[in-house]
């Protein structure tokens, strides 16, 4: 094992202990929570190291950075597109990234559906909801969720498998709790509506600074960048 891999293993062990403790506090099973290693800060070699030490899920947030990395390692791991997606770049992502966490508008849904149809597959999406209401954040406004679900309900090549949100950057992770709880409530609400294309199982929420609270509030995917891969 290389020095880099050793360091990743040590970081994973300490993250693992924190995840387990959060699961224990919330009476959740450890298997319900998956780590996405967010690799935007690091190069393709580091992705190779992450895969070598057993990380399965890789998250990238910019198309132009992600493509060369995917070219090298895309046959391994499960790739998640987590960043804002321009409509004209959707074609690069569909077919390469099995999960897209940033569905936030009708025009993107239409394009993803079109691309999914061309490849004869169903694009698995997370609906990104701007729970905190911060103007700087992407995501569908909560007020628009119902109309969005109605307008996409006839799209056969997208499936909304989860919800995603980003909490405000705060000193104390407790302040993010309301945002995560809000996303959990949307999951319940959407599932009660019983749209065939929106059977929500997953909650993509929690990053390096707030993943423990996100787990306590029901996260099934936590997106970890700096705590895992930031160079020392
Ligand atoms: C960068 C990024 C993350 C990870 O952020 P860290 O705070 O470094 O863990 C998670 N989600 C998205 C969408 C990101 O862009």
XYZ file of N, CA, C and O and ligand atoms in Angstrom, residues 36 38 40-41 60-61 82-84 101 128 164-166 206-209 222-230, ligand 1:
123
model
N -20.074 9.164 -0.451
C -19.600 9.562 -1.782
C -18.312 10.358 -1.571
O -18.320 11.381 -0.874
N -15.985 12.958 -2.656
C -16.028 14.089 -3.595
C -14.591 14.428 -3.976
O -13.773 14.806 -3.126
N -13.338 16.603 -6.332
C -13.072 17.816 -7.126
C -11.748 18.481 -6.761
O -11.203 19.223 -7.563
N -11.241 18.242 -5.563
C -9.992 18.887 -5.144
C -8.755 18.127 -5.599
O -7.646 18.607 -5.424
N -18.273 14.000 -8.560
C -17.598 15.121 -9.225
C -18.641 16.203 -9.499
O -19.813 15.900 -9.727
N -18.193 17.449 -9.514
C -19.184 18.521 -9.655
C -19.000 19.405 -10.881
O -19.805 20.294 -11.096
N -22.615 15.659 -8.968
C -23.223 16.338 -7.816
C -23.327 17.847 -7.984
O -23.931 18.521 -7.156
N -22.725 18.405 -9.038
C -22.691 19.867 -9.162
C -23.766 20.398 -10.087
O -24.497 19.634 -10.729
N -23.836 21.705 -10.163
C -24.797 22.337 -11.070
C -24.536 21.857 -12.496
O -23.389 21.830 -12.938
N -27.226 14.313 -9.073
C -27.797 14.828 -7.810
C -28.351 16.240 -7.931
O -28.776 16.801 -6.934
N -32.842 18.415 -6.526
C -32.161 19.317 -5.592
C -33.131 20.394 -5.151
O -33.674 21.134 -5.974
N -31.817 16.028 -2.847
C -30.500 16.532 -2.454
C -30.642 17.957 -1.963
O -31.477 18.712 -2.475
N -29.860 18.302 -0.961
C -29.794 19.708 -0.565
C -28.410 20.028 -0.030
O -27.618 19.138 0.282
N -28.121 21.325 0.013
C -26.891 21.806 0.634
C -27.306 22.730 1.775
O -28.134 23.617 1.578
N -25.404 16.377 3.652
C -24.295 16.272 4.590
C -22.974 16.274 3.846
O -22.795 15.530 2.890
N -22.061 17.170 4.280
C -20.721 17.280 3.711
C -19.724 17.206 4.876
O -20.092 16.847 5.983
N -18.484 17.559 4.606
C -17.456 17.383 5.644
C -17.816 18.043 6.967
O -17.546 17.496 8.035
N -18.432 19.219 6.886
C -18.645 19.979 8.116
C -19.946 19.634 8.831
O -20.170 20.094 9.946
N -23.860 10.659 2.044
C -23.148 11.853 2.497
C -22.028 12.116 1.501
O -21.405 11.191 0.992
N -21.832 13.383 1.198
C -20.866 13.763 0.153
C -19.637 14.375 0.823
O -19.671 15.509 1.284
N -18.558 13.604 0.889
C -17.396 14.025 1.665
C -16.223 14.375 0.773
O -15.694 13.534 0.053
N -15.819 15.640 0.853
C -14.655 16.101 0.118
C -13.477 16.290 1.052
O -12.701 15.371 1.314
N -13.359 17.498 1.585
C -12.138 17.867 2.304
C -11.781 16.929 3.458
O -10.608 16.628 3.658
N -12.751 16.452 4.200
C -12.423 15.613 5.355
C -11.718 14.320 4.915
O -10.952 13.716 5.672
N -11.926 13.949 3.672
C -11.362 12.687 3.176
C -10.136 12.899 2.290
O -9.123 12.194 2.429
N -10.210 13.843 1.386
C -9.174 13.895 0.344
C -8.334 15.170 0.292
O -7.417 15.256 -0.524
N -8.655 16.138 1.139
C -7.904 17.395 1.027
C -6.420 17.121 1.298
O -6.078 16.517 2.304
C -17.523 20.176 -2.832
C -18.847 19.560 -2.633
C -19.060 18.679 -1.564
C -17.996 18.305 -0.548
O -17.615 19.398 0.199
P -16.672 19.243 1.493
O -17.140 20.329 2.385
O -15.288 19.433 1.006
O -16.909 17.910 2.067
C -20.318 18.115 -1.440
N -21.319 18.398 -2.307
C -21.145 19.241 -3.343
C -22.286 19.503 -4.250
C -19.907 19.846 -3.539
O -19.744 20.684 -4.573
